Tab-separated table of C-alpha atoms and ligand atoms in Angstrom:
chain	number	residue	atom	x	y	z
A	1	UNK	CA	168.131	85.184	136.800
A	2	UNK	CA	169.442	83.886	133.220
A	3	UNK	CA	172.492	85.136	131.691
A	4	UNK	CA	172.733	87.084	128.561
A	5	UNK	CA	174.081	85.376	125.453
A	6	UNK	CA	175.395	87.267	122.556
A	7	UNK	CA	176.409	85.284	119.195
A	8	UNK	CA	179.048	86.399	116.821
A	9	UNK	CA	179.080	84.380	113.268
A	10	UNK	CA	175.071	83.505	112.525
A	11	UNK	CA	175.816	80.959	110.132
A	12	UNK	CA	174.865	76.865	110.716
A	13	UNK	CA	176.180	76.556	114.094
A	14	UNK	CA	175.173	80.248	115.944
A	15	UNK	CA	171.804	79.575	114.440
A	16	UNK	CA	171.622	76.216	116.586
A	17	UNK	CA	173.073	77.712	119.491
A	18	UNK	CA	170.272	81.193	118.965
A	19	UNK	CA	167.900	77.686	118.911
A	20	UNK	CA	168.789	76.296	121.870
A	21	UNK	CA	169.648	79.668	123.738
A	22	UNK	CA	165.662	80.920	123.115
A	23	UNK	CA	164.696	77.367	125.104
A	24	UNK	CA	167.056	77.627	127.908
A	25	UNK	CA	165.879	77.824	131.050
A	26	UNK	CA	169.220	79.442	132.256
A	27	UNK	CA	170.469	81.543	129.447
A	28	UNK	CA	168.324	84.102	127.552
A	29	UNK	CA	169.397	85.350	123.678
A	30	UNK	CA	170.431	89.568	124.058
A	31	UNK	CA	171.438	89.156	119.794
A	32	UNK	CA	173.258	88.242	117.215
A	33	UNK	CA	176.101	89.301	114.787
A	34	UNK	CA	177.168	88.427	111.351
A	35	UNK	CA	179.675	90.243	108.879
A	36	UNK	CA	176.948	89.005	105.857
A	37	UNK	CA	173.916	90.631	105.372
A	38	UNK	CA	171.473	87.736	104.462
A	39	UNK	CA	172.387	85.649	107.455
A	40	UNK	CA	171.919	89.326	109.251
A	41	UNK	CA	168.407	89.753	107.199
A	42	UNK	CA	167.472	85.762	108.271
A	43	UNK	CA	168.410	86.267	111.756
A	44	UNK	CA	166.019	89.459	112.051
A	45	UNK	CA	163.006	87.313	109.688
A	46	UNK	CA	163.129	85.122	112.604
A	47	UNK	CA	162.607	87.991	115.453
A	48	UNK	CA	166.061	88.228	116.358
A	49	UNK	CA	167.780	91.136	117.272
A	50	UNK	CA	170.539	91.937	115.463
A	51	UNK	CA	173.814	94.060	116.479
A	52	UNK	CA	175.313	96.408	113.861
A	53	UNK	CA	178.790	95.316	114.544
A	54	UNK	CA	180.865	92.621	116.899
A	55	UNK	CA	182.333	96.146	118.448
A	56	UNK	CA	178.668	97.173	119.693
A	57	UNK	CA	177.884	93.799	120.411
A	58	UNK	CA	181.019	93.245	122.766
A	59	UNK	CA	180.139	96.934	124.044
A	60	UNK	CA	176.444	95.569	125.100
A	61	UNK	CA	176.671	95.881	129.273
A	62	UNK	CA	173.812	93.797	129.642
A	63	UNK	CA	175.647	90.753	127.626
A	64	UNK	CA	177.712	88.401	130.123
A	65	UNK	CA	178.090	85.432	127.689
A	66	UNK	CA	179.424	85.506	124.154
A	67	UNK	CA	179.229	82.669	122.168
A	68	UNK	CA	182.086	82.542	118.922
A	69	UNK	CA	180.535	80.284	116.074
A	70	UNK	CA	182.558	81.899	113.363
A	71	UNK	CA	185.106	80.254	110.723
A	72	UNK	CA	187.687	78.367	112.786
A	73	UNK	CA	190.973	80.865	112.116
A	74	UNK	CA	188.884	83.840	113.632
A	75	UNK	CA	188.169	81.929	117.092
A	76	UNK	CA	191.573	82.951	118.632
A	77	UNK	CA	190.738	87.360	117.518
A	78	UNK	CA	187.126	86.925	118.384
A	79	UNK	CA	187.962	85.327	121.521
A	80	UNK	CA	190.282	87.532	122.964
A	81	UNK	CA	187.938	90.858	122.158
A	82	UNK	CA	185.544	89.185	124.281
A	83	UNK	CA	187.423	88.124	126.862
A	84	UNK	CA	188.821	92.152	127.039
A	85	UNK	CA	185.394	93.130	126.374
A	86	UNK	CA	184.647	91.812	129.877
A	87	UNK	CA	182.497	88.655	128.611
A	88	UNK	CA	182.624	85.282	129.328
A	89	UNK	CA	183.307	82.617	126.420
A	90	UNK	CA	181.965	79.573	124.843
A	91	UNK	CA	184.086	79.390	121.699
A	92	UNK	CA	183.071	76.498	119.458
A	93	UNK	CA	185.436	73.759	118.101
A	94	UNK	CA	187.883	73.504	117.424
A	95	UNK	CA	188.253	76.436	120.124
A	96	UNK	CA	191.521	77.389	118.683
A	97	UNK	CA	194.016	76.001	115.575
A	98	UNK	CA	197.059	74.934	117.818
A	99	UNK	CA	198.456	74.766	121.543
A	100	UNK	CA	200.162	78.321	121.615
A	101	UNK	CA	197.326	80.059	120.019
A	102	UNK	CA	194.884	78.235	123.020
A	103	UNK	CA	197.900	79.204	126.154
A	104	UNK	CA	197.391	82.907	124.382
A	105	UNK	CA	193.859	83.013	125.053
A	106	UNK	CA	193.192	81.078	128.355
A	107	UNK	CA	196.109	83.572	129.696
A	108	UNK	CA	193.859	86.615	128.915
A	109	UNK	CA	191.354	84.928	130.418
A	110	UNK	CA	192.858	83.996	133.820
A	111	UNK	CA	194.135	88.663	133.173
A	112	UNK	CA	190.559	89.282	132.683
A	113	UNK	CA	189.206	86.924	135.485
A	114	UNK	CA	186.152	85.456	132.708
A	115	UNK	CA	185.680	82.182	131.899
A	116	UNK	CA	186.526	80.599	128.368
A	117	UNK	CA	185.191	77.399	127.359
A	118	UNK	CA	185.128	75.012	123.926
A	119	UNK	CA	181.995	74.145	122.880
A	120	UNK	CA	182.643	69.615	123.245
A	121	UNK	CA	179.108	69.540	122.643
A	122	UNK	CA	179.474	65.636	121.372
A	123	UNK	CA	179.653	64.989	124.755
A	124	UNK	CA	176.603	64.805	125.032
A	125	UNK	CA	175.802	62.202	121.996
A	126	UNK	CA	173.602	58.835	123.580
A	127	UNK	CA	176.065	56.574	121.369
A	128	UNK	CA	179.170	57.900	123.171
A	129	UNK	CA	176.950	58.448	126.748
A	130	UNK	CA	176.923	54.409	125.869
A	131	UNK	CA	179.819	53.316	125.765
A	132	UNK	CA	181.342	55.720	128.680
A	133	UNK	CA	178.433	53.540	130.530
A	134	UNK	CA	180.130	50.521	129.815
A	135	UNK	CA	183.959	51.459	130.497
A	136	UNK	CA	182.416	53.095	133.710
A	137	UNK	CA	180.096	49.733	134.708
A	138	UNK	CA	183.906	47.547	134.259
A	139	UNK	CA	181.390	44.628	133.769
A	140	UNK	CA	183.020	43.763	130.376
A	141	UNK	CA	186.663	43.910	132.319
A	142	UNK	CA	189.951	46.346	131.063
A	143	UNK	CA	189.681	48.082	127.546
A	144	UNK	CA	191.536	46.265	125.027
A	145	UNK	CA	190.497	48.855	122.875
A	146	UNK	CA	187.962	51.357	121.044
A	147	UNK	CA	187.850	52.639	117.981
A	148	UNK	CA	185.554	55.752	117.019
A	149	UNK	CA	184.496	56.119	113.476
A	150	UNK	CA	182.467	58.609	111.406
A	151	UNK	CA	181.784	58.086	107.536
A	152	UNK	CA	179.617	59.640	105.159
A	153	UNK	CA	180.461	59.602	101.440
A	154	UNK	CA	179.614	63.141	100.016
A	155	UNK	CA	183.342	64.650	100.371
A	156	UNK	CA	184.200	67.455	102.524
A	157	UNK	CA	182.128	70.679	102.311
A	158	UNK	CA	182.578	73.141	99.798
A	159	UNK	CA	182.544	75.931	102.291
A	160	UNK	CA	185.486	76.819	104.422
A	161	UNK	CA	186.154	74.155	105.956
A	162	UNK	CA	187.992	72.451	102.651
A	163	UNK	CA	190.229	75.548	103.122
A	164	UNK	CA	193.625	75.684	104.867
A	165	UNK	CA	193.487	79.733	105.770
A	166	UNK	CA	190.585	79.146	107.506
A	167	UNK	CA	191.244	76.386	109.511
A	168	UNK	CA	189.443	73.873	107.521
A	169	UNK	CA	190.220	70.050	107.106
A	170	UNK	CA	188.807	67.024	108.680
A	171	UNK	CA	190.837	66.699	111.714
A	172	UNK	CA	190.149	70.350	112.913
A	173	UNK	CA	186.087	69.269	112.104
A	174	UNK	CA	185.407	66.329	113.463
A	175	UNK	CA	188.404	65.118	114.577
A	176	UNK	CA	188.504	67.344	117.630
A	177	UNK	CA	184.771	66.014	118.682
A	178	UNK	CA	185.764	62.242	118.224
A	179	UNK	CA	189.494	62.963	119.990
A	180	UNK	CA	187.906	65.056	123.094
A	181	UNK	CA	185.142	61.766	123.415
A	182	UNK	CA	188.288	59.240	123.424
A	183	UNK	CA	190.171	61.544	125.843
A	184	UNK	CA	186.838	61.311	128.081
A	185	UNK	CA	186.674	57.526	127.639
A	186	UNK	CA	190.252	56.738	128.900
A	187	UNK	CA	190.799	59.929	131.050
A	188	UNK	CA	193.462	58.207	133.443
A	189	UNK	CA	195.450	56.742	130.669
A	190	UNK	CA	198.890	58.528	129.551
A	191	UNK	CA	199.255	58.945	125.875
A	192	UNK	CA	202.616	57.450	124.585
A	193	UNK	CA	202.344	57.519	120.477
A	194	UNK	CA	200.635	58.747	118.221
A	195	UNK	CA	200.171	58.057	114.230
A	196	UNK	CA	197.796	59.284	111.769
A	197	UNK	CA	197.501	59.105	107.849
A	198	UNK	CA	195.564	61.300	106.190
A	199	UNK	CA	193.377	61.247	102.814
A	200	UNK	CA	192.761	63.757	100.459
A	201	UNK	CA	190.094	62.146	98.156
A	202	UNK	CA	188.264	64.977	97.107
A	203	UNK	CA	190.517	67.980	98.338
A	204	UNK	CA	194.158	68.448	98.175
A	205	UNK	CA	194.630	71.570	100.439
A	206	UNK	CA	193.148	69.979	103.510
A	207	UNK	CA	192.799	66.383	104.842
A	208	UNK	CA	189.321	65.455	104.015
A	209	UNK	CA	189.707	62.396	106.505
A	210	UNK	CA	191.811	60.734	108.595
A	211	UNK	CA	192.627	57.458	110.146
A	212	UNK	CA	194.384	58.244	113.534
A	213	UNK	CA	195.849	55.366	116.122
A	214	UNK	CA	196.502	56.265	119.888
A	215	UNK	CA	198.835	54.059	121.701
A	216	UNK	CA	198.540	54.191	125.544
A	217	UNK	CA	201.485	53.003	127.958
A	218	UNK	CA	199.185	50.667	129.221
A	219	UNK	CA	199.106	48.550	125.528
A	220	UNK	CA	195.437	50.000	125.379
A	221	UNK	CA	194.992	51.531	121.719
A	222	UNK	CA	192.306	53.984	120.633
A	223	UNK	CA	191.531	54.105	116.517
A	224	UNK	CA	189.544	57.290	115.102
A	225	UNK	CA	188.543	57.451	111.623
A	226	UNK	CA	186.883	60.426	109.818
A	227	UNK	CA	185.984	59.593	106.494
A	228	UNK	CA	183.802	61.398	104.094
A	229	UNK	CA	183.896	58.870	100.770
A	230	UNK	CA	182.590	56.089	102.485
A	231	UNK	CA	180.000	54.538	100.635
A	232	UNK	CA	179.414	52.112	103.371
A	233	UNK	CA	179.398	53.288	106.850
A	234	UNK	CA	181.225	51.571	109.304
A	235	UNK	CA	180.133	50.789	113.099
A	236	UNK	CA	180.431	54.523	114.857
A	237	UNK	CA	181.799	52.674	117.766
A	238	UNK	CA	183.532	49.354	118.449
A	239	UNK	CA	184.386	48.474	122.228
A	240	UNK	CA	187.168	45.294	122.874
A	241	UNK	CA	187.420	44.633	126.495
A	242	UNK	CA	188.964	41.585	128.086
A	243	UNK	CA	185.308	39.989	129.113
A	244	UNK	CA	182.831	41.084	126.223
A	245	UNK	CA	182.727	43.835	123.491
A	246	UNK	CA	180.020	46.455	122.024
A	247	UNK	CA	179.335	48.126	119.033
A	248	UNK	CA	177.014	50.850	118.138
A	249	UNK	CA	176.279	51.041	114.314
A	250	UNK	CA	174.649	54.431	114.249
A	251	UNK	CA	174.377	57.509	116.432
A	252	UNK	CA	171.154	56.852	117.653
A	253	UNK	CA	171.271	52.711	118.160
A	254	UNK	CA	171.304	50.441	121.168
A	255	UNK	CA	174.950	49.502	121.734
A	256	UNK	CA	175.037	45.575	121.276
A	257	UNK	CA	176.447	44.266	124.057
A	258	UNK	CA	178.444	40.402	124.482
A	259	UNK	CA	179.453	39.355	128.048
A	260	UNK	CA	181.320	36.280	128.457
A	261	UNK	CA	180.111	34.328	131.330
A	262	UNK	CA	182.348	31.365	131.080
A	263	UNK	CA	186.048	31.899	129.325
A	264	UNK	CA	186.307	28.209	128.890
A	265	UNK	CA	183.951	25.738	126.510
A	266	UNK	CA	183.707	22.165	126.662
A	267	UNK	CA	183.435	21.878	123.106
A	268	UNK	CA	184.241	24.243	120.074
A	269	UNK	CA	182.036	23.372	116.661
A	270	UNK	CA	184.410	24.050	114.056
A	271	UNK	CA	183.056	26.456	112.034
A	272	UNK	CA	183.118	26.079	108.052
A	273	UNK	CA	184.764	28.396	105.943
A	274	UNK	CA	185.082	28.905	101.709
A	275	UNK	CA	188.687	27.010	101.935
A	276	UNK	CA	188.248	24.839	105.388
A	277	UNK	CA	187.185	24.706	108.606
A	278	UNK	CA	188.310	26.730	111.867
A	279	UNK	CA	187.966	26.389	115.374
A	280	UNK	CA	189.528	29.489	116.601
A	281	UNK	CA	187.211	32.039	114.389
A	282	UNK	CA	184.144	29.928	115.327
A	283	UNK	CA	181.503	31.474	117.315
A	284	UNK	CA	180.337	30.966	121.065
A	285	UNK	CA	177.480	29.879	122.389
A	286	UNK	CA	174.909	31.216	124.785
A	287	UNK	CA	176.387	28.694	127.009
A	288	UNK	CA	179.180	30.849	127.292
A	289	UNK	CA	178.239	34.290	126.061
A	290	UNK	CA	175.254	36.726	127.028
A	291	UNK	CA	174.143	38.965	124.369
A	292	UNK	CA	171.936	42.165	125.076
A	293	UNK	CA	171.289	45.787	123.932
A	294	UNK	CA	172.222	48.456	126.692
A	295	UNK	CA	169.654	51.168	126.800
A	296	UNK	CA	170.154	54.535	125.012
A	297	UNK	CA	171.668	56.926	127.641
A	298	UNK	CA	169.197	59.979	128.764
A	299	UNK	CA	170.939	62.654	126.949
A	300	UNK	CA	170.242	66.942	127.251
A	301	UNK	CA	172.787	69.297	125.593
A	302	UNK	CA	171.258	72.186	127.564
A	303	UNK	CA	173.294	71.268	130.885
A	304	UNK	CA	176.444	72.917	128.738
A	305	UNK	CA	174.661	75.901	129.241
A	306	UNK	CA	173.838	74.815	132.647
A	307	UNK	CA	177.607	74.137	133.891
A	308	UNK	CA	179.256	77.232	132.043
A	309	UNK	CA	176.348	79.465	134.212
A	310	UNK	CA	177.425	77.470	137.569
A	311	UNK	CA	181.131	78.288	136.855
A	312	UNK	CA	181.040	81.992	136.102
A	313	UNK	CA	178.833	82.101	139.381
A	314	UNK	CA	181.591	79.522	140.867
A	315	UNK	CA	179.342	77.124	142.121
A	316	UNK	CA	180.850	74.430	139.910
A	317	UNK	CA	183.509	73.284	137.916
A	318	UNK	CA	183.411	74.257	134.182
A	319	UNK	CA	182.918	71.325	132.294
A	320	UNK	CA	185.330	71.454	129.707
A	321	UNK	CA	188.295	72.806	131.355
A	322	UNK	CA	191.499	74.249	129.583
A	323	UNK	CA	193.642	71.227	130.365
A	324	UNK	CA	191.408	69.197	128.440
A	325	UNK	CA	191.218	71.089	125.488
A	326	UNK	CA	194.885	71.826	125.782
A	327	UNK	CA	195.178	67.955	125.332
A	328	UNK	CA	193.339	67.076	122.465
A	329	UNK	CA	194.801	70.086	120.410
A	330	UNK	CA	198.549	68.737	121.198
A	331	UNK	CA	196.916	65.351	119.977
A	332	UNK	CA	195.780	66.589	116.543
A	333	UNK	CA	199.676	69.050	116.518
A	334	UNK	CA	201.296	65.420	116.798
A	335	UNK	CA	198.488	63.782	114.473
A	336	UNK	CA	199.966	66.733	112.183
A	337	UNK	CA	203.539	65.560	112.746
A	338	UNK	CA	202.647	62.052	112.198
A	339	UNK	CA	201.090	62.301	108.830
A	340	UNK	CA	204.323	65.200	107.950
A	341	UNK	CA	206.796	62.329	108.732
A	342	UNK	CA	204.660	58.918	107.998
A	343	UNK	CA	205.633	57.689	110.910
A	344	UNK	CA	204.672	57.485	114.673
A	345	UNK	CA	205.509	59.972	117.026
A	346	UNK	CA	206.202	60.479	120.863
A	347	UNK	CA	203.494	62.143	122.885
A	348	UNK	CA	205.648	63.656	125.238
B	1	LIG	P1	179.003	78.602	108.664
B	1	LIG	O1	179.841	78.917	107.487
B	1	LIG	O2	177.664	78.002	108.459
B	1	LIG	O3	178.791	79.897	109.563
B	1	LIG	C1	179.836	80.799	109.895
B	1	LIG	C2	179.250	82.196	109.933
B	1	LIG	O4	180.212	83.086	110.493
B	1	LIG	C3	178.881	82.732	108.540
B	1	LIG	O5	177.530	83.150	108.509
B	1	LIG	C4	179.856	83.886	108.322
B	1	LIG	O6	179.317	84.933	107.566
B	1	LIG	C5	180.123	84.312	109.745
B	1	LIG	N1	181.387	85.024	109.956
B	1	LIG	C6	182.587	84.766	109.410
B	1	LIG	N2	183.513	85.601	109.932
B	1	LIG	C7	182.871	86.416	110.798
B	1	LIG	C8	183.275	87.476	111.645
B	1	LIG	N3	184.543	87.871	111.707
B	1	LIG	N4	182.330	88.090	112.391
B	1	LIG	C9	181.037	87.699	112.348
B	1	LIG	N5	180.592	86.709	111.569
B	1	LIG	C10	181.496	86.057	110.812
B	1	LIG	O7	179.888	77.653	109.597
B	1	LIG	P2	179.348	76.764	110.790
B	1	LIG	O8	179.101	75.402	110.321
B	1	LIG	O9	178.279	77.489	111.521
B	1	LIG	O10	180.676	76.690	111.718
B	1	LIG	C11	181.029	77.783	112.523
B	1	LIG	C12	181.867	77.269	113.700
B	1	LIG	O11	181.076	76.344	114.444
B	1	LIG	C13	183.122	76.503	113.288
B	1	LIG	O12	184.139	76.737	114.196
B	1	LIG	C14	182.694	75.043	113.345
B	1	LIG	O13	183.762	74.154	113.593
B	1	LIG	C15	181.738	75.068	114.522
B	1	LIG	N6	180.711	74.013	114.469
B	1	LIG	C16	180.512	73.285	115.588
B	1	LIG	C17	179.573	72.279	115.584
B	1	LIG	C18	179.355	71.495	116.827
B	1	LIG	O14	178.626	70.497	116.797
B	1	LIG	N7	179.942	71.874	117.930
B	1	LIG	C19	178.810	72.027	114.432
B	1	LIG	C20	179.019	72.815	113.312
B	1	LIG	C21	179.985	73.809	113.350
């Protein structure tokens, strides 16, 4: 039988998730909530029901799932009314503003005995599917490195998010998708620095992008950029591994893919530059290099739902566990710290 979902905040992102929640084949939609009355009145224009207040939603027995899509600096309130409430949780990103707000809530969840998830939904995006693919394959030998970039040019959004009291800023937006993807990508790697600058282009209060380095013990390094005056978008993902690399240039494009078959060349063409030549920046041949595009990944952001159902039945493993969303807050609290000082900082 599907579980009841119930959405507080029917803005952008609980009209998606009403969206996705009427085609689910494991969760059904019991309503919505919103404190303003058009998104209220739009919610209802499109046959939804619609709950008079988050107290008579929470109060709904037949509900067993809430999902919080509200303004980021009301997830850690929302969440624990819920959890007390007796519901399950999918709180969206970022789930909560820092580490001791997040041990808060996941202990009244382990009181309560319901489950509380973030909502990593980018997870599930082909272009990141892709490259996991090709760390997982090894074909292409030990990550060098990978940087992770997303750039649009329009400035940050008027709304809250360019607003420090509600959580708003760059880093808390997309920051916390692209950091939870890098953390996926290099999940037995232990974090040693890290160092972030931030820009503030078009908003002073918040960062309104980013440019964040991850150094590993290993030597590996991770680079994630946010950027939102970027007239020209860089590659959304390059991979550097010891026997080829990849990039993807948009979220929806074949990764390019180049394997070295042979490290060694008989012969290097110099190749001519405006002031000379050079050998060393001159580029192989398919003698030596195989160049292909890697399929894009098969892809469905409904198995979210799927999982969190599994784990409050406890036939699985939810799929975005507390540890992991511990981590990538403490990695944006020391991205904080890093652009506060202007230097690197410890992990640990
Ligand atoms: P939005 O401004 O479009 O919608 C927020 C809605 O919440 C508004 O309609 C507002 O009236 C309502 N609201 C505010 N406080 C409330 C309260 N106390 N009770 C009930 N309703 C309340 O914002 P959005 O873009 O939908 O973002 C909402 C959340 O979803 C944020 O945390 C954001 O980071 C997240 N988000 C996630 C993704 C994703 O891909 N996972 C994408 C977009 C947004």
């Amino acid at each position: 039988m599907k579980k009841n979902v119930a959405i507080i905040g029917y803005g952008g992102q609980g009209a998606w998730h009403a969206n996705q929640i009427i085609k689910s084949d494991v969760v059904a939609l019991s309503g919505v909530y919103d404190i303003k009355p058009e998104r209220i009145e739009l919610a209802r224009s499109r046959g939804i029901f619609t709950y008079p207040s988050a107290e008579e939603l929470l109060s709904d027995k037949n509900v067993d799932i809430v999902v919080i899509t509200t303004p980021n600096d009301s997830h850690k309130e929302l969440s624990i009314k819920a959890l007390n409430a007796g519901k399950n949780v999918i709180c969206e990103k970022p789930v909560m503003l820092n580490t001791s707000d997040l041990a808060e809530v996941i202990k009244v969840s382990n009181q309560t005995g319901k489950l509380f998830t973030a909502h990593q939904n980018r997870r599930y995006d082909v272009d990141f599917l892709a490259i996991k693919q090709l760390i997982q394959e090894g074909k292409l030998g030990d990550v060098v490195s990978v940087e992770s970039r997303v750039h649009g040019s329009r400035g940050i959004p008027s709304d809250w998010r360019g607003k420090k009291e509600y959580g708003g800023g760059m880093l808390y937006d997309w920051g916390v998708h692209l950091i939870d993807q890098i953390t996926q990508l290099l999940p037995n790697e232990e974090l040693k620095k890290v160092f972030c600058t931030a820009q503030h282009t078009t908003n002073f209060e918040v960062d309104d992008g980013f440019k964040l380095t991850l150094i590993y013990k290993s030597g590996i390094t991770a680079f994630v950029e946010v950027g939102t005056l970027n007239y020209i978008a860089m590659p959304r993902f390059y991979l550097q591994c010891k026997r080829g690399s990849a990039k993807i240039n948009d979220w929806k494009q074949n990764a390019e893919v180049a394997y070295c078959k042979y490290w060694n060349e008989k012969e290097v063409l110099p190749v001519q530059t405006a002031a000379g030549i050079t050998k060393t920046m001159a580029p192989r041949d398919e003698i030596t290099l195989d160049t292909y595009n890697l399929d894009i990944p098969v892809s469905d952001v409904h198995d979210f739902y799927r999982n969190f159902v599994l784990a409050i039945d406890g036939k699985e493993k939810q799929y975005v566990t507390h540890e992991q969303s511990m981590f990538v807050l403490k990695i944006i609290e020391k991205a904080f710290e890093s652009i506060e000082k202007c230097q690197a900082v410890d992990f640990d």
